[in-house]
PDB file of C-alpha atoms and ligand atoms in Angstrom:
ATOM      1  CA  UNK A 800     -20.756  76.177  23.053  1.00 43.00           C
ATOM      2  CA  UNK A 801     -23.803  75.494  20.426  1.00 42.00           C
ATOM      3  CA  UNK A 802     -23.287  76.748  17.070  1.00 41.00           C
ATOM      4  CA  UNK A 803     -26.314  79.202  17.790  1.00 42.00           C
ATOM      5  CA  UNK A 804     -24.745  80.419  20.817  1.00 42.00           C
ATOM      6  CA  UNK A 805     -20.916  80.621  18.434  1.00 42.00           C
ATOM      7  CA  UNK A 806     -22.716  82.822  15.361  1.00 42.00           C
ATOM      8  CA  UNK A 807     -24.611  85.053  17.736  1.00 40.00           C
ATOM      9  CA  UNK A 808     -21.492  85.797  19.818  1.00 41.00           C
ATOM     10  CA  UNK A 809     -19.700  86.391  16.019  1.00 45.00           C
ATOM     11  CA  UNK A 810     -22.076  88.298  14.813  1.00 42.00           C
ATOM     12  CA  UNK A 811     -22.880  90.656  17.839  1.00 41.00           C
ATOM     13  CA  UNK A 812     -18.583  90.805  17.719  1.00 43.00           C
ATOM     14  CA  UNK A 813     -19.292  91.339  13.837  1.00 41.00           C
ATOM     15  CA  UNK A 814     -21.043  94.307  14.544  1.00 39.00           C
ATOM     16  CA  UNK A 815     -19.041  96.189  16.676  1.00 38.00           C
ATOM     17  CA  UNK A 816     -16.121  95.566  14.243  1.00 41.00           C
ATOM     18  CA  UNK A 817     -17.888  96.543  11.331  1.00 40.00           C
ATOM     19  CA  UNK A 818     -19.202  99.612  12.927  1.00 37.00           C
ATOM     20  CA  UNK A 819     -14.854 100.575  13.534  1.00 39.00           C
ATOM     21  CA  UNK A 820     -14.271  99.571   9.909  1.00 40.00           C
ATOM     22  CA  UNK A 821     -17.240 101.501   8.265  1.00 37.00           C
ATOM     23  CA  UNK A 822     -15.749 104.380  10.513  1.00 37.00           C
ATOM     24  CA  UNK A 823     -12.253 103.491   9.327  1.00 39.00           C
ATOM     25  CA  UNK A 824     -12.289 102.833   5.422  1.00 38.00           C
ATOM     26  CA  UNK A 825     -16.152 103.804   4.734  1.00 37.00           C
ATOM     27  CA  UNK A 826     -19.232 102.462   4.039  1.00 39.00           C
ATOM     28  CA  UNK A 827     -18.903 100.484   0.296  1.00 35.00           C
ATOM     29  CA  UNK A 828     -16.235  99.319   1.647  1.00 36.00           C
ATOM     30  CA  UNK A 829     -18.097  96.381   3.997  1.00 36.00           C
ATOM     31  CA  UNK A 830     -21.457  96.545   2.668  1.00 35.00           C
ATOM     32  CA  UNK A 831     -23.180  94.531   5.145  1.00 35.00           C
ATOM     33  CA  UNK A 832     -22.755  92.195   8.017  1.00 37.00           C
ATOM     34  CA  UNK A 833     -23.007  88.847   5.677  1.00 36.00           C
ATOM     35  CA  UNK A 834     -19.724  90.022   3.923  1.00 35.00           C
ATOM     36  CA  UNK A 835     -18.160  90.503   7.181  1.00 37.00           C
ATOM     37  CA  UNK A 836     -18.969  87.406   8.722  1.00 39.00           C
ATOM     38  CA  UNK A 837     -17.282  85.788   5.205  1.00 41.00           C
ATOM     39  CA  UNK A 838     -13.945  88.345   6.227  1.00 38.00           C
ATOM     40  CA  UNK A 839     -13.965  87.044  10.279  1.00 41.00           C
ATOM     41  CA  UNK A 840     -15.123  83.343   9.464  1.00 55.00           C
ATOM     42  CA  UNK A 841     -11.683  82.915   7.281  1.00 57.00           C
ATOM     43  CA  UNK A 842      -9.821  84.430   9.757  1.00 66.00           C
ATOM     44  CA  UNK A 843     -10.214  81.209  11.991  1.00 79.00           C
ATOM     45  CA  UNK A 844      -8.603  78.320  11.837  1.00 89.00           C
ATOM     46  CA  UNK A 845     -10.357  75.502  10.232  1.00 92.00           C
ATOM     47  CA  UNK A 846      -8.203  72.573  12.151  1.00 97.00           C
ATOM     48  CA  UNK A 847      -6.906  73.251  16.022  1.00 97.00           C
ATOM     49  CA  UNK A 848      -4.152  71.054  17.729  1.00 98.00           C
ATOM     50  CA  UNK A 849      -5.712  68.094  19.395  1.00 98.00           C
ATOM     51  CA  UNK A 850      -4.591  68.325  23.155  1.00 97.00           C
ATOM     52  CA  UNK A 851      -2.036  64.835  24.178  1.00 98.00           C
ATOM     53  CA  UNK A 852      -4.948  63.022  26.262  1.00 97.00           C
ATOM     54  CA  UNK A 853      -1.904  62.734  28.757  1.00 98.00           C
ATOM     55  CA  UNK A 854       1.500  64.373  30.260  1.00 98.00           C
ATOM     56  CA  UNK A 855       4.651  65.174  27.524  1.00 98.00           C
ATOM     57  CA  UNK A 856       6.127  62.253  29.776  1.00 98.00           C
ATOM     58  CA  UNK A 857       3.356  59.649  30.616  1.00 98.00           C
ATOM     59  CA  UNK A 858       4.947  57.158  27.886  1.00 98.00           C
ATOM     60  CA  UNK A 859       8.413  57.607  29.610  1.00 98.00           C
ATOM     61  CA  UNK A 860      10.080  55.098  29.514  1.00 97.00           C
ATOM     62  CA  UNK A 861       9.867  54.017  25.982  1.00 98.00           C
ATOM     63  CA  UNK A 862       8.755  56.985  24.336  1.00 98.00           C
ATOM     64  CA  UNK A 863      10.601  60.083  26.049  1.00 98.00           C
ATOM     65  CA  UNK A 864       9.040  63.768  27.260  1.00 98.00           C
ATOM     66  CA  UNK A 865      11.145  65.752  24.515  1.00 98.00           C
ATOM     67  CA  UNK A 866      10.276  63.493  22.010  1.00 98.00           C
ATOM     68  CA  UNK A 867       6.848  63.736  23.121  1.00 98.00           C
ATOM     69  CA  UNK A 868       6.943  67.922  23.302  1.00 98.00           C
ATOM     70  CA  UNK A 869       8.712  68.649  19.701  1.00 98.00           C
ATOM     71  CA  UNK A 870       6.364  66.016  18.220  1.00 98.00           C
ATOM     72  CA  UNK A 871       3.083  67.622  19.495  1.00 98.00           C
ATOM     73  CA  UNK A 872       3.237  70.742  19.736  1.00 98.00           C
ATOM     74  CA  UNK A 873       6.025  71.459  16.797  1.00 98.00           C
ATOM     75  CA  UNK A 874       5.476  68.413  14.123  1.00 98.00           C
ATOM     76  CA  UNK A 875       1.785  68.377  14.614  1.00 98.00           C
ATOM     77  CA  UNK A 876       1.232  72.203  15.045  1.00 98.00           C
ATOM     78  CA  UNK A 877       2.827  72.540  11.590  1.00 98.00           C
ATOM     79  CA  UNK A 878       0.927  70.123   9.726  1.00 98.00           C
ATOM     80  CA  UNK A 879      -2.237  72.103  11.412  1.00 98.00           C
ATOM     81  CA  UNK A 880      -0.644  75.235  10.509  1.00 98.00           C
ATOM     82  CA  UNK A 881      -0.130  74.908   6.992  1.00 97.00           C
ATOM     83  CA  UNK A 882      -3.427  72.984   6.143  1.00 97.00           C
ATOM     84  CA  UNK A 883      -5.048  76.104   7.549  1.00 96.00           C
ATOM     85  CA  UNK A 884      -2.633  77.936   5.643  1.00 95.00           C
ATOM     86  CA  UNK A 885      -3.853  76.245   2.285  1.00 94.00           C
ATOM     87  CA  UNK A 886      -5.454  78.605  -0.110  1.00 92.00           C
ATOM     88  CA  UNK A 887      -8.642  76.577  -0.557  1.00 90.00           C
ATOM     89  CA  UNK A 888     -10.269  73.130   0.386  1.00 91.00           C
ATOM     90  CA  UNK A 889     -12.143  72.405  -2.694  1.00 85.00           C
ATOM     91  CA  UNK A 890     -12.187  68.893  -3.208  1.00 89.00           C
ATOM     92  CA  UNK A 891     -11.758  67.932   0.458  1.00 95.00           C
ATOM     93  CA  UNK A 892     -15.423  67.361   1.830  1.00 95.00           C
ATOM     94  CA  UNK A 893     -15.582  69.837   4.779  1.00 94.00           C
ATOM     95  CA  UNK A 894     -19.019  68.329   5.984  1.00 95.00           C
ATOM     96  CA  UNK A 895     -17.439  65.128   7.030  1.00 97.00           C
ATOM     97  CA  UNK A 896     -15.418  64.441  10.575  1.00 97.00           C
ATOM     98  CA  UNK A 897     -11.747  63.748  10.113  1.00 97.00           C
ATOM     99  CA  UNK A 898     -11.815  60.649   8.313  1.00 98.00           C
ATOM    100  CA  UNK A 899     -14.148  61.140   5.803  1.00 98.00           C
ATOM    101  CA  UNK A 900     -11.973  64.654   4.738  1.00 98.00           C
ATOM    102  CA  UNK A 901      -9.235  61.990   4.082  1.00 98.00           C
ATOM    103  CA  UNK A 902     -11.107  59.663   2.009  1.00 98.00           C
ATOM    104  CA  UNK A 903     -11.985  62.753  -0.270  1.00 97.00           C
ATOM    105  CA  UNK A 904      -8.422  62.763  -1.172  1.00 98.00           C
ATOM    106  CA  UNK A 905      -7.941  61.935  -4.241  1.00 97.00           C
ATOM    107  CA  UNK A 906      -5.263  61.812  -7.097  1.00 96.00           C
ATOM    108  CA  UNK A 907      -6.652  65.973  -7.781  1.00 95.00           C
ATOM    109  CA  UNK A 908      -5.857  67.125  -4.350  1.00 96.00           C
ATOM    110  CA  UNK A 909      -3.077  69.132  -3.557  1.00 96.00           C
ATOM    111  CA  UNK A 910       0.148  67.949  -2.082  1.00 96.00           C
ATOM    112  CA  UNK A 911      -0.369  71.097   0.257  1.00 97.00           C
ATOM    113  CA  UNK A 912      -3.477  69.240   1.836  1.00 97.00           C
ATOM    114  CA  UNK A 913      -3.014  65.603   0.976  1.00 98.00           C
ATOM    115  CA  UNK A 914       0.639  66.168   3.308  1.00 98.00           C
ATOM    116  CA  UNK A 915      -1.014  68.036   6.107  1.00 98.00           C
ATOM    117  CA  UNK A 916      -4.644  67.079   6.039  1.00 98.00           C
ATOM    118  CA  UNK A 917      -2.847  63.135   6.692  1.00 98.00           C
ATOM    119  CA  UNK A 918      -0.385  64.618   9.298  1.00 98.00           C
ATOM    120  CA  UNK A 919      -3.148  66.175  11.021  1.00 98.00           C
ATOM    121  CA  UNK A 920      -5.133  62.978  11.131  1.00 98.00           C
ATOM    122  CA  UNK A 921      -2.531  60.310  11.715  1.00 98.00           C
ATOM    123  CA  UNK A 922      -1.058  62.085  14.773  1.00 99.00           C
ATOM    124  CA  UNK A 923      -4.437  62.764  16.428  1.00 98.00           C
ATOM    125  CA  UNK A 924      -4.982  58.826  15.574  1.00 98.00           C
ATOM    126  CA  UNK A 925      -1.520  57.871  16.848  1.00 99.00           C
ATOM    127  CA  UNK A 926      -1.792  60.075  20.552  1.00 98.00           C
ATOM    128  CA  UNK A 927      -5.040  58.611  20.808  1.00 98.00           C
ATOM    129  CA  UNK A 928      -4.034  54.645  20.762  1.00 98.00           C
ATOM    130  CA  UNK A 929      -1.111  55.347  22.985  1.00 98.00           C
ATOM    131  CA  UNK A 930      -1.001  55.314  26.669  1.00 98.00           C
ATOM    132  CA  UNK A 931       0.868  55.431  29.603  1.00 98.00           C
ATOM    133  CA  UNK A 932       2.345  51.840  31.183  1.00 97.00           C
ATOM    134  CA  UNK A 933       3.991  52.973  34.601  1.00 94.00           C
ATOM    135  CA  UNK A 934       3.931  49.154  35.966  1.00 94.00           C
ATOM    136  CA  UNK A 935       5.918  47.957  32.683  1.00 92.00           C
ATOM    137  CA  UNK A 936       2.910  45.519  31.979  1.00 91.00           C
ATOM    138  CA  UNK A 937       1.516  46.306  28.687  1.00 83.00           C
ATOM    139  CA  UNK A 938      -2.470  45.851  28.211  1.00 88.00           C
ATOM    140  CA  UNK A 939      -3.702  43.185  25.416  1.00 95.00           C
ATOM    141  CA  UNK A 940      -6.940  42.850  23.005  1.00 98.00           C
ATOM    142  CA  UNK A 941     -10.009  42.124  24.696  1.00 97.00           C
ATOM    143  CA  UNK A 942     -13.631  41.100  23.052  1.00 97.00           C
ATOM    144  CA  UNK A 943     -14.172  41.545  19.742  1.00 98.00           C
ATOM    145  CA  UNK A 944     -11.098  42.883  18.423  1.00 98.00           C
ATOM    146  CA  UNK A 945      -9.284  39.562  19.953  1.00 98.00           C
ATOM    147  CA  UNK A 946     -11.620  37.653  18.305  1.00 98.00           C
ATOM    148  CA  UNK A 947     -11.030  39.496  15.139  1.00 98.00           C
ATOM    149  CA  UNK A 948      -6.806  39.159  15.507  1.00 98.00           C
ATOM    150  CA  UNK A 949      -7.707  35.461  16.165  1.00 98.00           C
ATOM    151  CA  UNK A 950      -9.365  34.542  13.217  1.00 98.00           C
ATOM    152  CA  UNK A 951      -6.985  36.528  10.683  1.00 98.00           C
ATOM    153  CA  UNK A 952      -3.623  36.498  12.739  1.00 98.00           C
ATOM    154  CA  UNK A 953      -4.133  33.538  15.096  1.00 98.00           C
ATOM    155  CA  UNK A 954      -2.101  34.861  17.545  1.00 97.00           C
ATOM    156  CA  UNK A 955      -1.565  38.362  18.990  1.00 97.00           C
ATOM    157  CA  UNK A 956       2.368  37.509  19.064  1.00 97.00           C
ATOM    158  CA  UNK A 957       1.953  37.031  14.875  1.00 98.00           C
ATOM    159  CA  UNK A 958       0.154  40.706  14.527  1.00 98.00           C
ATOM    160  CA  UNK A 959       2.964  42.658  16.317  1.00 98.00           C
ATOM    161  CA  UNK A 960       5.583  40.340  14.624  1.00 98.00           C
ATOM    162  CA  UNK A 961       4.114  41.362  11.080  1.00 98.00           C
ATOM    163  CA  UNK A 962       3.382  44.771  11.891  1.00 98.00           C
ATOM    164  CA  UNK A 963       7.116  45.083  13.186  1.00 98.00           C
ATOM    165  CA  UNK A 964       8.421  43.876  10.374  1.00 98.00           C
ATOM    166  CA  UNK A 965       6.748  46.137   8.406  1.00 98.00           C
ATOM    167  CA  UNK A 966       6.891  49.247  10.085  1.00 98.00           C
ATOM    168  CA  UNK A 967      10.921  48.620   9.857  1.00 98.00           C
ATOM    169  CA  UNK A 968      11.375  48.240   6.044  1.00 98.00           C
ATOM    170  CA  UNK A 969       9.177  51.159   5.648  1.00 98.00           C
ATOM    171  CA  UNK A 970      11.903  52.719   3.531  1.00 97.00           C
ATOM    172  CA  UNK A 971      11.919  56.939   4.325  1.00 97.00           C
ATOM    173  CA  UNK A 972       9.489  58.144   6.210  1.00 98.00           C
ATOM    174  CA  UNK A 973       5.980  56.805   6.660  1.00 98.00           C
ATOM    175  CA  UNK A 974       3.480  54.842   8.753  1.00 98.00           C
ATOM    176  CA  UNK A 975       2.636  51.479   9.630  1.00 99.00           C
ATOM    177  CA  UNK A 976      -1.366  50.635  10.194  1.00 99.00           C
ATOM    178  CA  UNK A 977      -3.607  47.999  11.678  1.00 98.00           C
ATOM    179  CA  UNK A 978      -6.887  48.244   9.373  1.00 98.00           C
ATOM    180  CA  UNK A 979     -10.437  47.046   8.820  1.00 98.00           C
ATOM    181  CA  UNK A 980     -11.482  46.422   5.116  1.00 97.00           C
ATOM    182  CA  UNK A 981     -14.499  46.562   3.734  1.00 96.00           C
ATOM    183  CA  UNK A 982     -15.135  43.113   4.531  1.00 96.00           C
ATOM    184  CA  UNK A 983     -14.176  43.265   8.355  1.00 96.00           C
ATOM    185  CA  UNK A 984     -10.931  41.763   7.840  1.00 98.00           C
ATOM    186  CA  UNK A 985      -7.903  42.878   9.806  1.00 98.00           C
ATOM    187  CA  UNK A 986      -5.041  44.382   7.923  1.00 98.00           C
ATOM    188  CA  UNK A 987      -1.112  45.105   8.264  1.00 98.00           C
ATOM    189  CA  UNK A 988      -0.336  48.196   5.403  1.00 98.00           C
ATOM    190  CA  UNK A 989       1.786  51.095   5.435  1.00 98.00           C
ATOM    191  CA  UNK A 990       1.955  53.997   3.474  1.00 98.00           C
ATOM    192  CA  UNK A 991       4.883  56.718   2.705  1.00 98.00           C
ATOM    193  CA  UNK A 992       4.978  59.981   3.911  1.00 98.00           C
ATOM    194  CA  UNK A 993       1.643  61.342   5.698  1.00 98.00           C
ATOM    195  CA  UNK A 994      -0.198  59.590   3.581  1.00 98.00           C
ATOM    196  CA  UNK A 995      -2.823  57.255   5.234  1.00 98.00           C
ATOM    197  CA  UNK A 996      -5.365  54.285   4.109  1.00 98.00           C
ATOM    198  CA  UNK A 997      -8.457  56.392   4.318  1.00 98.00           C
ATOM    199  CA  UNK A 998      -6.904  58.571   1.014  1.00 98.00           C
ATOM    200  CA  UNK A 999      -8.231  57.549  -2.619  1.00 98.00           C
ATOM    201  CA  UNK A1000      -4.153  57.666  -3.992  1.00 98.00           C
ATOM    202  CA  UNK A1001      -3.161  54.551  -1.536  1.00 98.00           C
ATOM    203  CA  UNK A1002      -2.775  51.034  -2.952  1.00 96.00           C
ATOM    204  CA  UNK A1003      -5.245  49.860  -0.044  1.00 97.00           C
ATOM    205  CA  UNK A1004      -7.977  51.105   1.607  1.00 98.00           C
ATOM    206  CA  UNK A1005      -9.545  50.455   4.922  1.00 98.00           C
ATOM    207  CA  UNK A1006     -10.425  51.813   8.099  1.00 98.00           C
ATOM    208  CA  UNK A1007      -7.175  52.757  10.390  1.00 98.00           C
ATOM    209  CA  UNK A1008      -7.419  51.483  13.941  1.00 98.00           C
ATOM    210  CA  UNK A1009      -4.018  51.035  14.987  1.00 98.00           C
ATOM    211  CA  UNK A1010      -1.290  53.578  14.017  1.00 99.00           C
ATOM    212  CA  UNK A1011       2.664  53.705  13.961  1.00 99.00           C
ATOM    213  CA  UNK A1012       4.737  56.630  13.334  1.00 98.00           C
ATOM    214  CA  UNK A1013       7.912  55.970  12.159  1.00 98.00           C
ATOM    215  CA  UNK A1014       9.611  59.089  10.825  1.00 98.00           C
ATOM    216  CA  UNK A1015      12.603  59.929  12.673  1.00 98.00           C
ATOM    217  CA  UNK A1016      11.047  62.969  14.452  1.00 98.00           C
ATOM    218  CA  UNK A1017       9.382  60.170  16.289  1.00 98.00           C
ATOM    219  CA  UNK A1018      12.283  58.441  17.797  1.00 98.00           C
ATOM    220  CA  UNK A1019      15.854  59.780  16.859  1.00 98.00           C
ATOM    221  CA  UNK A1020      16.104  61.400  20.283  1.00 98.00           C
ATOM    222  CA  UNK A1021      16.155  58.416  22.026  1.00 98.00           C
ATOM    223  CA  UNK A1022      16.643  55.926  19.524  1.00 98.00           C
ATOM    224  CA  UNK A1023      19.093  57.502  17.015  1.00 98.00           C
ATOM    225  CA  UNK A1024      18.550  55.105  14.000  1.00 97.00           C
ATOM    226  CA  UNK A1025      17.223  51.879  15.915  1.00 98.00           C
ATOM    227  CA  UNK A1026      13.816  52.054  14.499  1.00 98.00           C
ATOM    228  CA  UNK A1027      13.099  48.463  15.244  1.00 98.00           C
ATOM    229  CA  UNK A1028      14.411  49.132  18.850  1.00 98.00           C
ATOM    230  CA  UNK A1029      11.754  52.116  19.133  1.00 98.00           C
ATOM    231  CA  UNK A1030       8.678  49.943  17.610  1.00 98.00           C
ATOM    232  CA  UNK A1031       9.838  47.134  20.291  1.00 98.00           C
ATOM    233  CA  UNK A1032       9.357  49.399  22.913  1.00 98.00           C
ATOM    234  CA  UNK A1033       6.447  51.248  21.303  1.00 98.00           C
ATOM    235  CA  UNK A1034       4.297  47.883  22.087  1.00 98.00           C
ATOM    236  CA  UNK A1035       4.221  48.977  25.737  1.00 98.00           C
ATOM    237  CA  UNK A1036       2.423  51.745  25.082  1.00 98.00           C
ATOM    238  CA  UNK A1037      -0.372  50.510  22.866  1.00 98.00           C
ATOM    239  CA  UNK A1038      -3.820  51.582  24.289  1.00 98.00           C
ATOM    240  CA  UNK A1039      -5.786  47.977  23.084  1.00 98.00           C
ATOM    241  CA  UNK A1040      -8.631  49.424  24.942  1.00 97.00           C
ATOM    242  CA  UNK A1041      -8.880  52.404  22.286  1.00 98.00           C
ATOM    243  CA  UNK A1042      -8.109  50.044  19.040  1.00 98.00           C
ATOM    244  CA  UNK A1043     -10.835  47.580  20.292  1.00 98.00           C
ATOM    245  CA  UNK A1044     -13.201  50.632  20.276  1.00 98.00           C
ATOM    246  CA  UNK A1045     -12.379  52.049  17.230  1.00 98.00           C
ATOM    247  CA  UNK A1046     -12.756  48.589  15.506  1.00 98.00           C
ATOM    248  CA  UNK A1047     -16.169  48.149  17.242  1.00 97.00           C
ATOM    249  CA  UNK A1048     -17.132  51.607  15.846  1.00 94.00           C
ATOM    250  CA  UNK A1049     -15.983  51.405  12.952  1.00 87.00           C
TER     251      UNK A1049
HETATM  252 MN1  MN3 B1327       5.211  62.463  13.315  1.00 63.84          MN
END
């Protein structure tokens, strides 16, 4: 729907309910549409639940359908929910698409939003370079992005080996990221908690294009504490396609 089309809907809504509530509580009480438009606009939600671009159990075998199910519509529902719960988003730049609201976070920003404003992002970010491998044959870097994991890896096999052995000391919870710097280089960093390497407060920044959750929501079901068991597995299930695009877009 076109924002025209959205406000003329919301305000034609608008004045049907402010024609009830003038009825209800009186006339100074909403003086005009504008003020009620202010009253219905905060009533929505600012951030909705990405749908899983796939089935709950689509990464079965290595990452499981109730794993899958709690984590997307309970772990990243609640992130959603309380950023939309948060009192105000001053400081956050609400102009800007996802990423650029986390590189406005900054040292000032609430732990309220820095938390869920990352858990929002880095789960969208994580569904989205995941996808299903039903022949057991997991896909590899094509084009540019090979060429990129060439010149700063050498080998593919030395990315995942460094990224797994960082994603398993993470110590607590956290994430583990491929990212581009400022300088097109590629990148192995990982951050606690939700946050992510877009934010101001992180030690370094760069673009993520390649994202691993490893709190235990994301594996204990299956895994129970064999983290590095669950990022070995997790390799199947890497959509290269999706990083390779992200670093060309970047
Ligand atoms: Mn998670």
């Amino acid at each position: 729907m076109s924002d025209n089309r959205r406000d003329f809907l919301r305000k034609s809504a608008l004045l049907g309910l402010s024609g009830l509530a003038t009825g209800l509580i009186g006339k100074d009480r909403i003086s005009n549409i504008e003020n009620a438009t202010e009253l219905f606009s905060s009533g929505e939600p600012l951030f909705n639940l990405p749908a899983l671009p796939y089935a709950y159990d689509a990464l079965e075998p290595f990452i499981d359908k109730q794993t899958m199910q709690i984590h997307h519509d309970k772990h990243h529902q609640a992130y959603i929910d309380k950023l939309n719960s948060a009192p105000s988003m001053s400081n956050i730049n609400m102009k800007a698409d996802d990423a650029g609201k986390c590189r406005s976070v900054d040292k000032d920003t609430s732990d309220l939003i820095r938390n869920n404003l990352g858990g929002y992002y880095n789960h969208k970010l994580f569904w989205e370079v995941m996808k299903p491998n039903p022949t057991g044959t997991p896909s590899a870097p094509t084009g540019k992005l090979a060429e990129a994991i060439t010149k700063d890896f050498k080998f593919i096999e030395e990315l995942k080996k460094e990224f797994s052995e960082k994603a398993s000391k993470i110590f607590g919870s956290g994430w583990c990221w491929l990212i581009v710097d400022d300088k097109n280089n590629l990148k192995i960093t990982t951050t606690a908690n939700q946050d992510n390497p877009l934010m101001k407060v992180v030690p370094e920044n760069g673009t993520p294009i390649l994202a691993l959750d490893v709190w235990e929501h994301a594996y204990y079901l299956k895994y129970q504490n064999r983290r590095p068991e669950y990022i070995n597995q997790w390799w199947n299930v890497v959509n290269w396609e999706k990083v390779g695009q992200l670093f060309t877009q970047k």
